[in-house]
PDB file of C-alpha atoms and ligand atoms in Angstrom:
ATOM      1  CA  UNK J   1     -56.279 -73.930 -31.482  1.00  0.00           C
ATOM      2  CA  UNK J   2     -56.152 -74.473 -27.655  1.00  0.00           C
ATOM      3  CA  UNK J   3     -54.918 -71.763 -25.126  1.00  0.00           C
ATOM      4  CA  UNK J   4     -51.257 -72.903 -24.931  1.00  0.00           C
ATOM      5  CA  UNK J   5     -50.401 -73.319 -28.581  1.00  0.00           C
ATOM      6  CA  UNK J   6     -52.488 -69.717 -29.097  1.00  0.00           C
ATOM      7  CA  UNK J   7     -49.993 -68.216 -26.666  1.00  0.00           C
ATOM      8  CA  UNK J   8     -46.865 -70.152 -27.850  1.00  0.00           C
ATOM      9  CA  UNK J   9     -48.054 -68.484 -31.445  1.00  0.00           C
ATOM     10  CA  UNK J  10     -48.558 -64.657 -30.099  1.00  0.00           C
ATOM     11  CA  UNK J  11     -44.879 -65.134 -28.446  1.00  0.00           C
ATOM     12  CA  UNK J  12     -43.244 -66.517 -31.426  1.00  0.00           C
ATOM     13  CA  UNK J  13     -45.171 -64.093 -33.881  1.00  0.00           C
ATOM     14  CA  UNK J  14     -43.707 -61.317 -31.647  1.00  0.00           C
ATOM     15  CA  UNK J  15     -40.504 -62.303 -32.380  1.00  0.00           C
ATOM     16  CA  UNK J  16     -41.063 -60.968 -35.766  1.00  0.00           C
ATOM     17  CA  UNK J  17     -43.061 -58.131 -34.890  1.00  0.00           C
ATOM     18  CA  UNK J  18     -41.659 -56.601 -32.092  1.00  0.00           C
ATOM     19  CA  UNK J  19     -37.494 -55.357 -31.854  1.00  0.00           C
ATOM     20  CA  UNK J  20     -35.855 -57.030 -29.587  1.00  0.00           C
ATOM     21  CA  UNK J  21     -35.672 -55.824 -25.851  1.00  0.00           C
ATOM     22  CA  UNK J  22     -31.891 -55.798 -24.442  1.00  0.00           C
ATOM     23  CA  UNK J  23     -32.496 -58.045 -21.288  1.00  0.00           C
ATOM     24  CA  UNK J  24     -30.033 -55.619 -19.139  1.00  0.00           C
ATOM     25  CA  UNK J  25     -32.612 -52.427 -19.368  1.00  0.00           C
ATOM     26  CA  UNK J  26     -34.956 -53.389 -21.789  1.00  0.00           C
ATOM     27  CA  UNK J  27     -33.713 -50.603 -23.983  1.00  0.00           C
ATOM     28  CA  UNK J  28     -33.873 -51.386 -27.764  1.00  0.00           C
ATOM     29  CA  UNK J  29     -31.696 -54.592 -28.698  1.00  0.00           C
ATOM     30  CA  UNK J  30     -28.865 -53.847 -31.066  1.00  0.00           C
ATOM     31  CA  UNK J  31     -28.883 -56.289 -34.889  1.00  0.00           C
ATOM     32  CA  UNK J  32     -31.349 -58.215 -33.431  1.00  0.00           C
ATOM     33  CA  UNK J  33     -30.211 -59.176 -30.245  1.00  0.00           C
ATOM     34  CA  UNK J  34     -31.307 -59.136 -26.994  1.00  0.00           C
ATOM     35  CA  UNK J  35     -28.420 -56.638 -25.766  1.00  0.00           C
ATOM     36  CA  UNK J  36     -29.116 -52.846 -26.630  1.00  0.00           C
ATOM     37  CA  UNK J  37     -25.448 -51.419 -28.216  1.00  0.00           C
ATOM     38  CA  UNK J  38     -25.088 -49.709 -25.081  1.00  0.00           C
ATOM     39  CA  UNK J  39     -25.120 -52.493 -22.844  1.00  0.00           C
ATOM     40  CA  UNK J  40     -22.916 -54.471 -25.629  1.00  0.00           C
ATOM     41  CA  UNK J  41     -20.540 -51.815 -25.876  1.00  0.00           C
ATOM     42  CA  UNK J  42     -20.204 -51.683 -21.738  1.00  0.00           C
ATOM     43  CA  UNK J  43     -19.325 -56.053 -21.933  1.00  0.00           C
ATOM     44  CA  UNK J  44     -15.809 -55.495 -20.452  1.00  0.00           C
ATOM     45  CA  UNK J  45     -13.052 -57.251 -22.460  1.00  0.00           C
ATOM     46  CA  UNK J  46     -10.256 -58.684 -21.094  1.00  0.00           C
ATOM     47  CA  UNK J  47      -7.272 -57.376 -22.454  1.00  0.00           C
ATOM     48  CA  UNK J  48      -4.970 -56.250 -20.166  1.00  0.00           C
ATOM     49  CA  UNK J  49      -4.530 -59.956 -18.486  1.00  0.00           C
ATOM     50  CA  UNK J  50      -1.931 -63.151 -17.107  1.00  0.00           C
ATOM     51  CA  UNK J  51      -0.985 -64.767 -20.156  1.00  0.00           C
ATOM     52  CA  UNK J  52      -1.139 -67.833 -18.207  1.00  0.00           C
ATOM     53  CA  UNK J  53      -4.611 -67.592 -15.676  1.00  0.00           C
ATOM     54  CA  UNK J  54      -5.810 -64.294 -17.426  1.00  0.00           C
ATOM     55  CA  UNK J  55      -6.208 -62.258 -14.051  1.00  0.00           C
ATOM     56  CA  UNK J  56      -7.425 -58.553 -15.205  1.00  0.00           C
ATOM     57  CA  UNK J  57      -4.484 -56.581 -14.315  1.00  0.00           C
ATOM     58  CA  UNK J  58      -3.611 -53.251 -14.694  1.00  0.00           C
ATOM     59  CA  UNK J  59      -1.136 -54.327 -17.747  1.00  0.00           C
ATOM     60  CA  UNK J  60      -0.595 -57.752 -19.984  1.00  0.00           C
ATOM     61  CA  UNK J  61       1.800 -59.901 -18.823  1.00  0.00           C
ATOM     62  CA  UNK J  62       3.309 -63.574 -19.704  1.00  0.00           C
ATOM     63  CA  UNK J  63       3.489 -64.953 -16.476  1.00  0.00           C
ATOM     64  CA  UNK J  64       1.850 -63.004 -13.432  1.00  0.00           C
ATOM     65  CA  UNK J  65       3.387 -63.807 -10.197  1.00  0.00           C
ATOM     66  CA  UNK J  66       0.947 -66.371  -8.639  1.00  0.00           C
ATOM     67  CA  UNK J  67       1.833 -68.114 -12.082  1.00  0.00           C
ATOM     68  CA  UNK J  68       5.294 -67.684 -11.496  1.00  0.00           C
ATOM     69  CA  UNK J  69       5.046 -69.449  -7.941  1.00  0.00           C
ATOM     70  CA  UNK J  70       2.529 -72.254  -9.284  1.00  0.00           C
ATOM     71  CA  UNK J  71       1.976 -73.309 -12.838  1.00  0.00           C
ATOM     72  CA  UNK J  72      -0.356 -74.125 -14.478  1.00  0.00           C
ATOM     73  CA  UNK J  73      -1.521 -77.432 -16.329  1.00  0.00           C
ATOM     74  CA  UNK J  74      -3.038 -75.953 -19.704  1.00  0.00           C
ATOM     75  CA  UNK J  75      -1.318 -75.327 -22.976  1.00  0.00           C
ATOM     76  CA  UNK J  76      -2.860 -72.164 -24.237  1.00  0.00           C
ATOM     77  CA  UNK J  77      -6.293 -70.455 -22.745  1.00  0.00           C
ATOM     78  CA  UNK J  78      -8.979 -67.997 -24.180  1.00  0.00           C
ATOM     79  CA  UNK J  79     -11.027 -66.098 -21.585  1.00  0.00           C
ATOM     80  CA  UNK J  80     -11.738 -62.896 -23.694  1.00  0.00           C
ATOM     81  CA  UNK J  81     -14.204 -61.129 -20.942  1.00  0.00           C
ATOM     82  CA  UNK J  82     -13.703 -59.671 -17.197  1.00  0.00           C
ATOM     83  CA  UNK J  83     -16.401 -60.934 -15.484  1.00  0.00           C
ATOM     84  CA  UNK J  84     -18.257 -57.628 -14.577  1.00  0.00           C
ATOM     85  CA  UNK J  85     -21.108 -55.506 -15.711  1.00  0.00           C
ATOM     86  CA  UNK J  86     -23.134 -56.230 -17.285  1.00  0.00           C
ATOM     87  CA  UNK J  87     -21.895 -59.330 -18.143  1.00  0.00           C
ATOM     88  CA  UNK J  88     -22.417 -60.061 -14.491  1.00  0.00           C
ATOM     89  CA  UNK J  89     -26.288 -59.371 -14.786  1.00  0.00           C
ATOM     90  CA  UNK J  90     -26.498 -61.822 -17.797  1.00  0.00           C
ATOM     91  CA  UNK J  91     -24.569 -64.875 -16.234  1.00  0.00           C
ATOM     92  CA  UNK J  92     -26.506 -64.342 -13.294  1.00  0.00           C
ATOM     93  CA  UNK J  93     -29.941 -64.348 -15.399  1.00  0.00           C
ATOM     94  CA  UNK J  94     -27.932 -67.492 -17.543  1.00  0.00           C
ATOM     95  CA  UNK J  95     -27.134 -69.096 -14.332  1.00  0.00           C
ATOM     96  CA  UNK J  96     -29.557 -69.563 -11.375  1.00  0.00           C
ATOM     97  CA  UNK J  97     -32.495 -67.833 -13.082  1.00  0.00           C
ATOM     98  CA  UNK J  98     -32.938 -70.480 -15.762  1.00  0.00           C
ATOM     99  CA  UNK J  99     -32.947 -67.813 -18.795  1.00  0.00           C
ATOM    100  CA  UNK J 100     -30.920 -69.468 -21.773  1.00  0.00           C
ATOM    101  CA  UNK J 101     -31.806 -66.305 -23.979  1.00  0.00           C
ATOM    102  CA  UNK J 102     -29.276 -64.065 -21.710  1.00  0.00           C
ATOM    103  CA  UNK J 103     -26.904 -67.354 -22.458  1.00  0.00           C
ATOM    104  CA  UNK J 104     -27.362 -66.922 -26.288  1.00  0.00           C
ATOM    105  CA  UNK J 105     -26.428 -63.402 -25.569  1.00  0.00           C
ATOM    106  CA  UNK J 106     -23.200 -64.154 -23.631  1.00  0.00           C
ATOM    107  CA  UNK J 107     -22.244 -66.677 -26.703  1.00  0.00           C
ATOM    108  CA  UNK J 108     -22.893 -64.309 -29.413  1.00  0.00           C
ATOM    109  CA  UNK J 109     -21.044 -61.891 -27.487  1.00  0.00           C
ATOM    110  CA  UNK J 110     -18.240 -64.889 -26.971  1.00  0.00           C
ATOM    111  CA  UNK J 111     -17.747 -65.371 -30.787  1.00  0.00           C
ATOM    112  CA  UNK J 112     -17.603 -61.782 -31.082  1.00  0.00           C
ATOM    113  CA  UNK J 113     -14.191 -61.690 -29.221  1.00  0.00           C
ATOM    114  CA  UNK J 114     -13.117 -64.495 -31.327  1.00  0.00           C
ATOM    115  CA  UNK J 115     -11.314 -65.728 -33.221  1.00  0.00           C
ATOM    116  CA  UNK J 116      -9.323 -67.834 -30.488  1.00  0.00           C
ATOM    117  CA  UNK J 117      -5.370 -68.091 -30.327  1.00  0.00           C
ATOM    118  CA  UNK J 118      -5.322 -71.827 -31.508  1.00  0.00           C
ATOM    119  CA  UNK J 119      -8.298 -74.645 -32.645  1.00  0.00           C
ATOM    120  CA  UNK J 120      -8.495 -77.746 -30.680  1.00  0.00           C
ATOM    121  CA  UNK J 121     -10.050 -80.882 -32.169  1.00  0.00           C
ATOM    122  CA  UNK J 122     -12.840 -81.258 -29.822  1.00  0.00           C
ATOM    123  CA  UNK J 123     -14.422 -78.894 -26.726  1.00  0.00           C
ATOM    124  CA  UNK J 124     -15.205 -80.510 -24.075  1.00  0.00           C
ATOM    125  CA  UNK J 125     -17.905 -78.571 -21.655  1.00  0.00           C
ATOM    126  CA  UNK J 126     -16.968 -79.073 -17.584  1.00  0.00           C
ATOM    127  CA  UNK J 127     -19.398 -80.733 -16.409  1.00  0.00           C
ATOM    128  CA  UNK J 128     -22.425 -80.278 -13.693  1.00  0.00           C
ATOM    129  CA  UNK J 129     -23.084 -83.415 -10.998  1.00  0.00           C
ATOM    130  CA  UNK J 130     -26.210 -84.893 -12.443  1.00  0.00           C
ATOM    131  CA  UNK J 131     -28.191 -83.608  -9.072  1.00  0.00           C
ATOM    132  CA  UNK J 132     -27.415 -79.876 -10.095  1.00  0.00           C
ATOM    133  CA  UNK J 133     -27.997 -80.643 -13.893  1.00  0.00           C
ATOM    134  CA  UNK J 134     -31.537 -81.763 -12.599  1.00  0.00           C
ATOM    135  CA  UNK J 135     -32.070 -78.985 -10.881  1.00  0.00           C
ATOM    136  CA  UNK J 136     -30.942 -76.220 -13.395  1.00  0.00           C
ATOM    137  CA  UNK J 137     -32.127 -78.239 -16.213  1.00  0.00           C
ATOM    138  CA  UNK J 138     -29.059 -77.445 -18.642  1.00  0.00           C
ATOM    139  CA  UNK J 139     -25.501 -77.578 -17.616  1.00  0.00           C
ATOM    140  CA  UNK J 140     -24.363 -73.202 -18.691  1.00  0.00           C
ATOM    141  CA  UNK J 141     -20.907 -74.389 -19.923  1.00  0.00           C
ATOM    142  CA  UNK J 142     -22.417 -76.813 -21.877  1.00  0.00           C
ATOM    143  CA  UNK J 143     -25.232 -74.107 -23.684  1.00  0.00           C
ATOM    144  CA  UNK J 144     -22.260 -71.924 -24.406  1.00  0.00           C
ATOM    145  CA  UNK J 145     -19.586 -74.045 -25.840  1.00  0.00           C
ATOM    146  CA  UNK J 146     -22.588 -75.730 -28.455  1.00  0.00           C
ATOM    147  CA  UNK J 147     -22.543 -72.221 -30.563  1.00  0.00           C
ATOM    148  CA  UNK J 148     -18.563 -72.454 -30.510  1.00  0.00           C
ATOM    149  CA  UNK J 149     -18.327 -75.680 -31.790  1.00  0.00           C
ATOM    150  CA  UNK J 150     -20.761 -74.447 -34.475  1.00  0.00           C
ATOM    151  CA  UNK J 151     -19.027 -71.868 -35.187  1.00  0.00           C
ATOM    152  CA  UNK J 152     -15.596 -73.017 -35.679  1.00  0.00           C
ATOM    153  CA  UNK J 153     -16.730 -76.594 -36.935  1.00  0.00           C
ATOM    154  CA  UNK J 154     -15.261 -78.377 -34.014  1.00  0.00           C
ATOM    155  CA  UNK J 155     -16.612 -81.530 -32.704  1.00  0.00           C
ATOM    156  CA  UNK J 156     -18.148 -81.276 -28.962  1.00  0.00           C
ATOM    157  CA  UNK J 157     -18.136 -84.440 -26.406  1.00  0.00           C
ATOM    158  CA  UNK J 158     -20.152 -83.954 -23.063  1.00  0.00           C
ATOM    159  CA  UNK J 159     -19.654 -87.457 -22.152  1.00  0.00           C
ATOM    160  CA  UNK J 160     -15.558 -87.404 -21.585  1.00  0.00           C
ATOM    161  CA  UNK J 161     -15.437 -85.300 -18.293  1.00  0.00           C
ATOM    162  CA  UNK J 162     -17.452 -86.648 -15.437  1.00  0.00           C
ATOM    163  CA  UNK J 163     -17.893 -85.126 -11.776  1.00  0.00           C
ATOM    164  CA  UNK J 164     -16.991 -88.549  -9.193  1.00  0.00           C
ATOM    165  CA  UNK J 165     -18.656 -86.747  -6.650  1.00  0.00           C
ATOM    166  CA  UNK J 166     -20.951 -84.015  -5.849  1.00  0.00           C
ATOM    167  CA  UNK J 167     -18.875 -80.103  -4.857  1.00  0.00           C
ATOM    168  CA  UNK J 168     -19.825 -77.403  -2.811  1.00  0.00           C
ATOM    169  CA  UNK J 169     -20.641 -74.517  -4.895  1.00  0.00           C
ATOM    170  CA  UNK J 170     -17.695 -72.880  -5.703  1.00  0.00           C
ATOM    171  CA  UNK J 171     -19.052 -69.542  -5.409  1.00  0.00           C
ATOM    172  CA  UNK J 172     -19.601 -70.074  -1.630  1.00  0.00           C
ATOM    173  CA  UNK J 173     -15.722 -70.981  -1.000  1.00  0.00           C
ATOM    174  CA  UNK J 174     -12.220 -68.628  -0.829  1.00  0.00           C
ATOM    175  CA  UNK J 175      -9.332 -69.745  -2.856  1.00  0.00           C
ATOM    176  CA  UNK J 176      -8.096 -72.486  -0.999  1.00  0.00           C
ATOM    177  CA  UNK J 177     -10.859 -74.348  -0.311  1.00  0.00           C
ATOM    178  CA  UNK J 178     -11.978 -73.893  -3.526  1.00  0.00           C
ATOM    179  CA  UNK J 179      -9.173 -76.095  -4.436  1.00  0.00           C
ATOM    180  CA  UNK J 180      -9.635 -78.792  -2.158  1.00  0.00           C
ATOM    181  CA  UNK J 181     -13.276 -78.805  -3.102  1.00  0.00           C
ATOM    182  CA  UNK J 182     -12.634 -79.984  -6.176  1.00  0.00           C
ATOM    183  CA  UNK J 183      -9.344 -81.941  -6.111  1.00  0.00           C
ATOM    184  CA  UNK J 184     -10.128 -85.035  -7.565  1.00  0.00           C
ATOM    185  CA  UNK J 185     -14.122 -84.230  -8.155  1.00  0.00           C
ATOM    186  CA  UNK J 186     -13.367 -84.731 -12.077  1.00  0.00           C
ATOM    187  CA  UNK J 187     -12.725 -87.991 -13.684  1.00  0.00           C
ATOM    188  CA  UNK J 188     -12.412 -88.930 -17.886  1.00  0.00           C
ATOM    189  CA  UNK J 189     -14.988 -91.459 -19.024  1.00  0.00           C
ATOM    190  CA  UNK J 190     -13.196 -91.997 -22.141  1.00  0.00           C
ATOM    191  CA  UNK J 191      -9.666 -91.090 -23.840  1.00  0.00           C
ATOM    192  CA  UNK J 192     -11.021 -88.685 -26.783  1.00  0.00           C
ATOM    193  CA  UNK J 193      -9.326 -90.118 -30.151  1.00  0.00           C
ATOM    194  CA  UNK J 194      -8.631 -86.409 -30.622  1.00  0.00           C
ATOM    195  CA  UNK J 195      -4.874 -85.524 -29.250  1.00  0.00           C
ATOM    196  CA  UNK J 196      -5.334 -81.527 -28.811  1.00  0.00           C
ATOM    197  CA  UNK J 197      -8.972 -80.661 -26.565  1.00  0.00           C
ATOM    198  CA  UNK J 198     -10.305 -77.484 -24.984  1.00  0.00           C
ATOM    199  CA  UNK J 199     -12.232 -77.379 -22.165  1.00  0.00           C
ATOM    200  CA  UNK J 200     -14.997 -74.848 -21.796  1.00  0.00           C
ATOM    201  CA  UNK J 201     -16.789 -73.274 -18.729  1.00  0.00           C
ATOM    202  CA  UNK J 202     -18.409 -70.336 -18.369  1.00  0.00           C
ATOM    203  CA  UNK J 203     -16.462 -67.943 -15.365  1.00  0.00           C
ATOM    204  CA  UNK J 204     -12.819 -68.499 -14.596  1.00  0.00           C
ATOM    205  CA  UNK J 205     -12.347 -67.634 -10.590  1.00  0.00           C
ATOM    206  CA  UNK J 206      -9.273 -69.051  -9.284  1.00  0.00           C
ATOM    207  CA  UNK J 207      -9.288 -71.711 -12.100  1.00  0.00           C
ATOM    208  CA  UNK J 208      -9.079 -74.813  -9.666  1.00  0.00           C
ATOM    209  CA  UNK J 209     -12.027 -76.547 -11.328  1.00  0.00           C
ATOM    210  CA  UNK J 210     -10.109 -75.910 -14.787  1.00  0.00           C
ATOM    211  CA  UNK J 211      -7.051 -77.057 -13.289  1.00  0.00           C
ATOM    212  CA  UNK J 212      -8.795 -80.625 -12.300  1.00  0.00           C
ATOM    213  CA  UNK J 213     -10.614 -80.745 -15.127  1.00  0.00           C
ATOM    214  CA  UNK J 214      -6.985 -80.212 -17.584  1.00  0.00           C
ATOM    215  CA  UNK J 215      -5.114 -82.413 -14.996  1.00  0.00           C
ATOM    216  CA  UNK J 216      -7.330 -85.490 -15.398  1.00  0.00           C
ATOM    217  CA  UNK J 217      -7.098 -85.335 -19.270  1.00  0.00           C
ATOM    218  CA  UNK J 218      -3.772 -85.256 -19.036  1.00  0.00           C
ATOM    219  CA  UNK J 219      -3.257 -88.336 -16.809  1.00  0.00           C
ATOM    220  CA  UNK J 220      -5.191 -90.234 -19.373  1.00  0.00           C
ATOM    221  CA  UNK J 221      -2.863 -89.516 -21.917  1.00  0.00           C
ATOM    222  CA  UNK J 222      -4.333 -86.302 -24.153  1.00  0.00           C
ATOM    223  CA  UNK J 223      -1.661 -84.553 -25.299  1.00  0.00           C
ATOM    224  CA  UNK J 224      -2.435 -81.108 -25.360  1.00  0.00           C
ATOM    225  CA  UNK J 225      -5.585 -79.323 -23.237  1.00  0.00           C
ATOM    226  CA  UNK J 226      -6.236 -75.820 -23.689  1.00  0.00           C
ATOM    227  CA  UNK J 227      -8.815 -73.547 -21.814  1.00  0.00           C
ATOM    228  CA  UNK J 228     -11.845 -71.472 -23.207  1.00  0.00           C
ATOM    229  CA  UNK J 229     -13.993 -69.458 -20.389  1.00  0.00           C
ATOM    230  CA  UNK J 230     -16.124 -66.312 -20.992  1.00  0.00           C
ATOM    231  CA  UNK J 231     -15.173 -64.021 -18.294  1.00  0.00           C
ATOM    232  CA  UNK J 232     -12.510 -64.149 -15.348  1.00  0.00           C
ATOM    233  CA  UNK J 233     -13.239 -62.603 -11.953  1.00  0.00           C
ATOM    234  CA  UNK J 234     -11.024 -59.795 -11.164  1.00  0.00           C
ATOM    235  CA  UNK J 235      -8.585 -59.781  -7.905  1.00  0.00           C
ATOM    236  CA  UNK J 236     -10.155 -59.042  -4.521  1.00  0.00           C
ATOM    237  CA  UNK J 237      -9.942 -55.436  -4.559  1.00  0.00           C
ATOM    238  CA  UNK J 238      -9.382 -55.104  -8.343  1.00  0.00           C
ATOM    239  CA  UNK J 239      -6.641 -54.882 -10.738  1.00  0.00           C
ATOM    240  CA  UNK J 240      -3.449 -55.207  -8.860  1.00  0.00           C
TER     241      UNK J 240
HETATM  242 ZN1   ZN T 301     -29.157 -52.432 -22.414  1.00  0.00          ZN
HETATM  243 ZN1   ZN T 302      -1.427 -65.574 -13.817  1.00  0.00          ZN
END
């Protein structure tokens, strides 16, 4: 046995050895995850949200005001997390550190808070421009909707939602030009078959890349799109 396959075999025979380590403090993981139950317990669940964009807020509501004043595209949506800690620490691990254990974490901990308040006939992952799919390696959205379409047996197309051009990364940009950074950046490569779709992403911030993403299916002719994300970012400054 050479060096490498020696080492893959001591890391995968450790698997079965050795408890899992929770990859938030490296305290014990909890039913064989790597998430101790205190750091499980502490993933923050949105339930006091917008009906309609799922803002945290101090109390549930239909229809928050910025809702009121602009609506939005989607049917029904599903973001059952509030994107802080320690779910933070594990997107951010998931996301620009390349681990895709802390993103089988974050989708065990997804169908967890399931089950969802309707089944589409097919998830549809939004997409990464193929020149920041090369550089990550895996497209996050995509790695977390593959265990949901396991789960509830629905089919999964990553080839219907394209990006026409290359974004800015949202995370730089405030709400507005968030929007105009990605009006018109998505585009459908086919019409699904299937009349009722969800799209899936990973964190909901001011929901303009969901809104593209719903609006071009619906130009094509799907009938009904629905929205599944994680975690939404709280207001600036909180629950208001
Ligand atoms: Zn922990
Ligand atoms: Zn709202």
């Amino acid at each position: 046995m050479d060096a490498s396959r020696f080492t893959r075999w001591v890391v995968a025979a450790g698997r079965f050895v050795l408890p899992p380590r929770c990859l938030v403090c490296a305290d014990e993981g909890h039913e064989a995850r790597e998430l101790c139950r205190a750091c499980y317990t502490a993933l923050p669940r949105n339930l006091a949200c917008c009906g309609r964009c799922a803002v945290p807020l101090p109390s549930p509501v239909p229809e928050c005001d910025r809702c009121h004043a602009e609506s939005r595209p989607w049917a029904d949506l599903w973001v059952p997390y509030e994107y802080g800690w320690p779910l933070d620490a594990l997107e951010a691990r998931f996301k620009f550190a390349g681990s895709l254990a802390a993103g089988r974490v974050l989708s065990d901990a997804w169908i967890d808070a399931g089950p969802p308040p309707s089944l589409p006939e097919l998830l549809l992952p939004v997409p990464l421009h193929l020149s920041r799919l090369r550089s990550r390696g895996y497209n996050q959205a995509l790695e977390l909707a593959r265990p949901l379409a396991r789960r509830y047996r629905i089919p999964l197309a990553h080839d219907v939602l394209y990006r026409a051009r290359r974004t800015d990364a949202q995370s730089e940009l405030d709400a507005t030009a968030r929007l105009g950074n990605v009006r018109g950046a998505f585009a459908v490569r086919r019409l699904p078959t299937q009349k009722h779709v969800a799209i899936v992403d990973d964190v909901m911030t001011t929901g303009a890349t969901l809104i593209e993403c719903t609006k071009a299916l619906l130009a094509v002719g799907v009938e009904r799109v629905d929205v599944w994300a994680l975690a939404r970012t709280p207001l600036p400054g909180g629950r208001q």
